[in-house]
Short mmCIF file of C-alpha atoms and ligand atoms in Angstrom, two decimals:
data_model
loop_
_atom_site.label_atom_id
_atom_site.label_comp_id
_atom_site.label_asym_id
_atom_site.label_seq_id
_atom_site.Cartn_x
_atom_site.Cartn_y
_atom_site.Cartn_z
CA UNK A 1074 -2.93 -3.59 -31.82
CA UNK A 1075 -1.59 -0.31 -30.61
CA UNK A 1076 0.70 0.25 -27.54
CA UNK A 1077 -1.23 1.26 -24.43
CA UNK A 1078 -0.80 4.99 -23.76
CA UNK A 1079 1.46 5.47 -20.25
CA UNK A 1080 0.06 8.16 -18.05
CA UNK A 1081 2.60 7.89 -15.18
CA UNK A 1082 5.44 5.75 -14.22
CA UNK A 1083 6.13 5.42 -10.47
CA UNK A 1084 8.86 3.30 -8.48
CA UNK A 1085 6.85 0.30 -8.28
CA UNK A 1086 3.93 0.75 -10.79
CA UNK A 1087 3.00 2.09 -14.03
CA UNK A 1088 -0.32 3.53 -14.83
CA UNK A 1089 -1.54 3.48 -18.63
CA UNK A 1090 -4.66 4.88 -20.27
CA UNK A 1091 -7.78 2.63 -19.62
CA UNK A 1092 -10.15 1.08 -21.91
CA UNK A 1093 -13.00 3.29 -21.11
CA UNK A 1094 -13.18 7.07 -20.16
CA UNK A 1095 -12.39 7.47 -16.19
CA UNK A 1096 -10.38 4.37 -16.19
CA UNK A 1097 -6.66 3.53 -15.74
CA UNK A 1098 -4.70 0.24 -16.11
CA UNK A 1099 -2.18 -0.07 -13.12
CA UNK A 1100 0.71 -2.25 -13.98
CA UNK A 1101 2.67 -3.88 -10.97
CA UNK A 1102 6.55 -3.87 -11.61
CA UNK A 1103 9.18 -6.03 -9.91
CA UNK A 1104 11.11 -3.23 -8.99
CA UNK A 1105 11.68 -2.49 -5.19
CA UNK A 1106 13.20 0.88 -4.11
CA UNK A 1107 13.54 2.02 -0.47
CA UNK A 1108 15.00 4.97 1.26
CA UNK A 1109 13.44 7.44 -1.48
CA UNK A 1110 15.11 5.32 -4.05
CA UNK A 1111 18.59 5.22 -2.98
CA UNK A 1112 18.28 1.39 -2.85
CA UNK A 1113 16.77 -0.42 -5.71
CA UNK A 1114 16.56 -4.02 -6.83
CA UNK A 1115 14.24 -6.18 -9.18
CA UNK A 1116 12.75 -9.01 -7.13
CA UNK A 1117 11.39 -11.50 -9.31
CA UNK A 1118 7.62 -11.85 -8.74
CA UNK A 1119 6.94 -9.20 -6.48
CA UNK A 1120 4.46 -7.49 -9.11
CA UNK A 1121 2.62 -10.58 -9.60
CA UNK A 1122 1.98 -11.06 -5.79
CA UNK A 1123 1.35 -7.46 -5.15
CA UNK A 1124 -1.13 -7.15 -7.84
CA UNK A 1125 -3.21 -10.45 -6.41
CA UNK A 1126 -2.71 -9.20 -2.91
CA UNK A 1127 -3.94 -5.80 -3.41
CA UNK A 1128 -6.82 -7.22 -5.64
CA UNK A 1129 -7.64 -9.29 -2.68
CA UNK A 1130 -7.35 -6.41 0.07
CA UNK A 1131 -9.30 -3.96 -2.10
CA UNK A 1132 -11.98 -6.26 -2.98
CA UNK A 1133 -12.64 -7.44 0.78
CA UNK A 1134 -12.48 -3.58 1.60
CA UNK A 1135 -15.21 -2.87 -0.93
CA UNK A 1136 -17.37 -5.56 0.37
CA UNK A 1137 -17.43 -3.91 3.77
CA UNK A 1138 -18.21 -0.74 2.35
CA UNK A 1139 -14.85 1.01 1.86
CA UNK A 1140 -15.00 2.76 -1.58
CA UNK A 1141 -11.79 1.70 -3.50
CA UNK A 1142 -10.54 2.53 -6.89
CA UNK A 1143 -10.37 -1.08 -7.92
CA UNK A 1144 -12.55 -2.39 -10.54
CA UNK A 1145 -10.93 -5.76 -11.47
CA UNK A 1146 -7.72 -7.59 -12.17
CA UNK A 1147 -7.10 -7.94 -15.69
CA UNK A 1148 -4.17 -10.36 -15.86
CA UNK A 1149 -0.95 -11.44 -13.85
CA UNK A 1150 0.48 -7.78 -13.54
CA UNK A 1151 -2.40 -5.40 -14.35
CA UNK A 1152 -5.56 -4.31 -12.81
CA UNK A 1153 -8.25 -1.92 -14.06
CA UNK A 1154 -8.86 0.88 -11.81
CA UNK A 1155 -11.02 4.13 -11.52
CA UNK A 1156 -9.14 7.26 -12.50
CA UNK A 1157 -8.66 9.64 -9.70
CA UNK A 1158 -6.82 12.68 -8.70
CA UNK A 1159 -4.40 11.69 -6.09
CA UNK A 1160 -4.60 13.62 -2.91
CA UNK A 1161 -0.77 14.61 -2.18
CA UNK A 1162 -0.63 13.15 1.04
CA UNK A 1163 0.48 9.58 2.45
CA UNK A 1164 -1.67 8.28 5.40
CA UNK A 1165 0.26 6.17 7.81
CA UNK A 1166 -1.73 4.15 10.20
CA UNK A 1167 0.32 2.67 13.23
CA UNK A 1168 -0.85 0.01 15.94
CA UNK A 1169 2.74 -0.87 17.24
CA UNK A 1170 5.91 1.34 17.16
CA UNK A 1171 8.41 0.61 14.23
CA UNK A 1172 10.16 2.38 11.45
CA UNK A 1173 10.37 5.75 11.39
CA UNK A 1174 8.20 6.60 14.62
CA UNK A 1175 10.10 4.18 16.63
CA UNK A 1176 13.33 6.15 15.58
CA UNK A 1177 12.08 9.79 15.95
CA UNK A 1178 10.56 9.26 19.19
CA UNK A 1179 12.83 6.90 20.66
CA UNK A 1180 10.42 4.04 21.18
CA UNK A 1181 11.52 0.41 20.85
CA UNK A 1182 10.43 -1.13 17.75
CA UNK A 1183 7.39 -3.71 18.49
CA UNK A 1184 6.19 -1.61 21.56
CA UNK A 1185 2.24 -1.51 21.12
CA UNK A 1186 1.03 2.06 21.07
CA UNK A 1187 -1.46 3.29 23.81
CA UNK A 1188 -3.90 4.04 20.59
CA UNK A 1189 -3.83 3.75 16.89
CA UNK A 1190 -2.07 6.64 15.58
CA UNK A 1191 -2.70 8.22 12.15
CA UNK A 1192 0.01 10.53 10.52
CA UNK A 1193 0.17 12.38 7.33
CA UNK A 1194 3.26 12.72 5.02
CA UNK A 1195 3.33 15.34 2.14
CA UNK A 1196 4.16 13.22 -1.11
CA UNK A 1197 7.19 14.98 -2.27
CA UNK A 1198 10.13 12.83 -3.17
CA UNK A 1199 12.50 15.83 -3.30
CA UNK A 1200 11.83 16.62 0.27
CA UNK A 1201 11.83 12.72 1.18
CA UNK A 1202 8.14 12.79 2.22
CA UNK A 1203 8.12 14.94 5.25
CA UNK A 1204 5.63 14.48 7.98
CA UNK A 1205 3.12 17.24 8.15
CA UNK A 1206 -0.06 18.05 10.51
CA UNK A 1207 -3.60 18.85 9.68
CA UNK A 1208 -2.46 22.74 10.15
CA UNK A 1209 -0.14 22.35 7.12
CA UNK A 1210 -2.84 20.58 5.45
CA UNK A 1211 -5.34 23.10 5.68
CA UNK A 1212 -2.74 26.11 5.40
CA UNK A 1213 -1.62 24.97 2.06
CA UNK A 1214 -4.81 23.43 1.01
CA UNK A 1215 -3.32 20.10 0.16
CA UNK A 1216 -6.57 18.56 1.12
CA UNK A 1217 -10.03 20.13 2.52
CA UNK A 1218 -11.14 19.62 6.06
CA UNK A 1219 -13.87 17.12 4.71
CA UNK A 1220 -11.17 14.98 2.88
CA UNK A 1221 -9.18 14.78 5.95
CA UNK A 1222 -11.98 13.58 8.00
CA UNK A 1223 -12.78 11.08 5.10
CA UNK A 1224 -9.17 9.97 5.11
CA UNK A 1225 -8.72 9.65 8.82
CA UNK A 1226 -12.11 7.49 9.23
CA UNK A 1227 -11.50 5.34 5.90
CA UNK A 1228 -7.83 4.69 6.99
CA UNK A 1229 -9.28 3.74 10.60
CA UNK A 1230 -11.96 1.33 9.07
CA UNK A 1231 -9.21 -0.10 6.88
CA UNK A 1232 -7.00 -0.57 9.96
CA UNK A 1233 -9.67 -2.30 11.87
CA UNK A 1234 -10.89 -4.68 9.21
CA UNK A 1235 -7.33 -5.56 8.13
CA UNK A 1236 -5.91 -6.06 11.46
CA UNK A 1237 -8.74 -8.81 11.74
CA UNK A 1238 -8.24 -10.44 8.42
CA UNK A 1239 -4.49 -10.70 9.15
CA UNK A 1240 -4.61 -11.80 12.77
CA UNK A 1241 -6.96 -14.69 11.49
CA UNK A 1242 -4.06 -15.88 9.36
CA UNK A 1243 -1.40 -15.30 12.24
CA UNK A 1244 -0.12 -11.85 11.00
CA UNK A 1245 0.18 -8.86 13.23
CA UNK A 1246 -0.87 -5.51 11.40
CA UNK A 1247 1.97 -3.16 12.74
CA UNK A 1248 1.30 -0.37 10.36
CA UNK A 1249 0.70 0.65 6.75
CA UNK A 1250 0.17 3.50 4.20
CA UNK A 1251 -2.62 4.63 2.10
CA UNK A 1252 -3.24 6.90 -0.46
CA UNK A 1253 -6.53 8.31 -1.50
CA UNK A 1254 -7.78 9.87 -4.54
CA UNK A 1255 -10.68 12.42 -5.58
CA UNK A 1256 -13.12 10.52 -7.65
CA UNK A 1257 -15.52 12.74 -9.97
CA UNK A 1258 -18.75 11.34 -10.26
CA UNK A 1259 -20.91 14.09 -12.35
CA UNK A 1260 -21.34 16.82 -10.20
CA UNK A 1261 -20.13 14.87 -7.07
CA UNK A 1262 -16.38 14.30 -5.86
CA UNK A 1263 -15.77 11.43 -3.64
CA UNK A 1264 -12.72 10.33 -1.55
CA UNK A 1265 -11.72 6.98 -2.20
CA UNK A 1266 -9.02 4.51 -1.40
CA UNK A 1267 -6.32 4.24 -4.26
CA UNK A 1268 -2.64 2.92 -4.91
CA UNK A 1269 -2.32 -0.49 -3.33
CA UNK A 1270 -2.59 -2.44 -0.17
CA UNK A 1271 0.60 -5.03 -0.25
CA UNK A 1272 3.46 -6.04 1.87
CA UNK A 1273 5.32 -3.30 -0.16
CA UNK A 1274 3.27 -0.58 1.91
CA UNK A 1275 2.26 -2.44 5.22
CA UNK A 1276 4.28 -3.95 8.30
CA UNK A 1277 3.16 -7.61 8.62
CA UNK A 1278 4.99 -9.57 11.46
CA UNK A 1279 4.17 -13.34 11.89
CA UNK A 1280 2.44 -13.67 15.54
CA UNK A 1281 4.34 -16.62 16.45
CA UNK A 1282 7.85 -16.02 15.41
CA UNK A 1283 7.67 -12.24 14.73
CA UNK A 1284 9.33 -12.95 11.43
CA UNK A 1285 8.97 -9.82 9.03
CA UNK A 1286 6.65 -10.59 6.09
CA UNK A 1287 7.02 -7.06 4.38
CA UNK A 1288 9.29 -4.81 2.42
CA UNK A 1289 11.36 -4.50 5.80
CA UNK A 1290 13.07 -7.55 4.70
CA UNK A 1291 14.25 -5.73 1.44
CA UNK A 1292 15.06 -2.39 3.71
CA UNK A 1293 16.95 -4.21 6.31
CA UNK A 1294 18.78 -6.65 3.60
CA UNK A 1295 16.92 -9.64 5.44
CA UNK A 1296 16.30 -12.00 2.15
CA UNK A 1297 13.65 -13.78 1.22
CA UNK A 1298 11.68 -10.90 0.10
CA UNK A 1299 9.36 -12.31 -2.60
CA UNK A 1300 8.93 -15.53 -0.47
CA UNK A 1301 7.52 -13.62 2.41
CA UNK A 1302 5.05 -11.96 0.12
CA UNK A 1303 3.93 -15.35 -1.12
CA UNK A 1304 3.76 -16.53 2.48
CA UNK A 1305 1.36 -13.63 3.08
CA UNK A 1306 -0.73 -14.52 0.01
CA UNK A 1307 -0.62 -18.20 0.70
CA UNK A 1308 -2.02 -17.56 4.28
CA UNK A 1309 -4.86 -15.44 2.91
CA UNK A 1310 -5.60 -18.33 0.70
CA UNK A 1311 -4.74 -16.03 -2.64
CA UNK A 1312 -2.38 -18.63 -3.91
CA UNK A 1313 -2.43 -22.24 -3.41
CA UNK A 1314 -0.31 -24.11 -0.94
CA UNK A 1315 2.61 -25.29 -2.93
CA UNK A 1316 2.56 -22.13 -4.88
CA UNK A 1317 4.32 -24.09 -7.80
CA UNK A 1318 2.21 -22.49 -10.57
CA UNK A 1319 2.95 -18.82 -9.16
CA UNK A 1320 6.62 -19.69 -8.88
CA UNK A 1321 6.89 -18.80 -5.45
CA UNK A 1322 8.96 -21.12 -2.88
CA UNK A 1323 8.27 -21.88 0.29
CA UNK A 1324 9.10 -19.28 3.02
CA UNK A 1325 11.58 -20.43 5.62
CA UNK A 1326 12.05 -17.11 7.69
CA UNK A 1327 14.77 -15.88 5.32
CA UNK A 1328 18.53 -15.64 5.85
CA UNK A 1329 19.29 -14.04 9.18
P1 LIG B 1101 7.82 4.47 8.31
O1 LIG B 1101 7.82 3.93 9.65
O2 LIG B 1101 9.14 4.16 7.47
O3 LIG B 1101 7.46 5.92 8.29
O4 LIG B 1101 6.72 3.53 7.35
C1 LIG B 1101 5.36 3.37 7.88
C2 LIG B 1101 4.45 2.80 6.83
O5 LIG B 1101 4.54 3.34 5.54
C3 LIG B 1101 5.08 1.07 6.81
O6 LIG B 1101 4.15 0.25 6.67
C4 LIG B 1101 6.03 1.37 5.40
C5 LIG B 1101 4.92 2.35 4.72
N1 LIG B 1101 5.83 3.39 3.66
C6 LIG B 1101 5.52 3.24 2.31
O7 LIG B 1101 4.62 2.54 1.99
N2 LIG B 1101 6.03 4.09 1.72
C7 LIG B 1101 6.89 4.86 1.96
O8 LIG B 1101 7.81 5.60 1.25
C8 LIG B 1101 7.49 4.90 3.50
C9 LIG B 1101 8.78 5.52 3.98
C10 LIG B 1101 6.66 4.10 4.14
#
């Protein structure tokens, strides 16, 4: 047995060389960071939950025709994915004002938006991932016009499908962040959904109570972070009701 070759280490995940050409292994760490890694913690079991939740989301999205990098889950913390060239943009879809948009535009958090808004942020940690427009994207050639169209269309389809999925289990999808990759198939290059979809990169509020079931619990020191992630997994039917075998305790809304 030889050790897997590491390709890249991010804040919450590690990528290793995959078993076949064109594949990678995506490993989910327990590390949590916020505010461009100024705030850090290790949250026991977060990686296991995000691996399962992202597997579920990517599989369901694949079922409705949204191309993703997901191939299959390997174990508790790893999944096999297609190797892509990550487009250096974060695509944020917003249904309800929250987070940076609520702050930037002075809109009260929780205000439903008149229409769904798609935003692009440049993936540059050293600049704090600044908001950019399609003008910047075209001028600096970060993505082609076709890729921008593909990303907007796939992001909106992901929003429609995921909003419905979450709504069915009593969760409001407030906003989320996606990353896309260029997948090379012979002469062809396709834009496909990459990275992860989990409570680390979505805002998920309980419909009844408004409780946050996402990484804002960590950002805002609300406590009960992994419990909230476990609650999302439980409602989606990914983990069993008692959650005992998954080492997840019942979510009680967290410390207030
Ligand atoms: P924002 O309101 O802080 O801009 O975040 C919008 C959405 O993007 C929210 O669901 C959290 C997610 N997000 C990430 O996944 N990574 C990040 O680095 C940031 C800033 C936000």
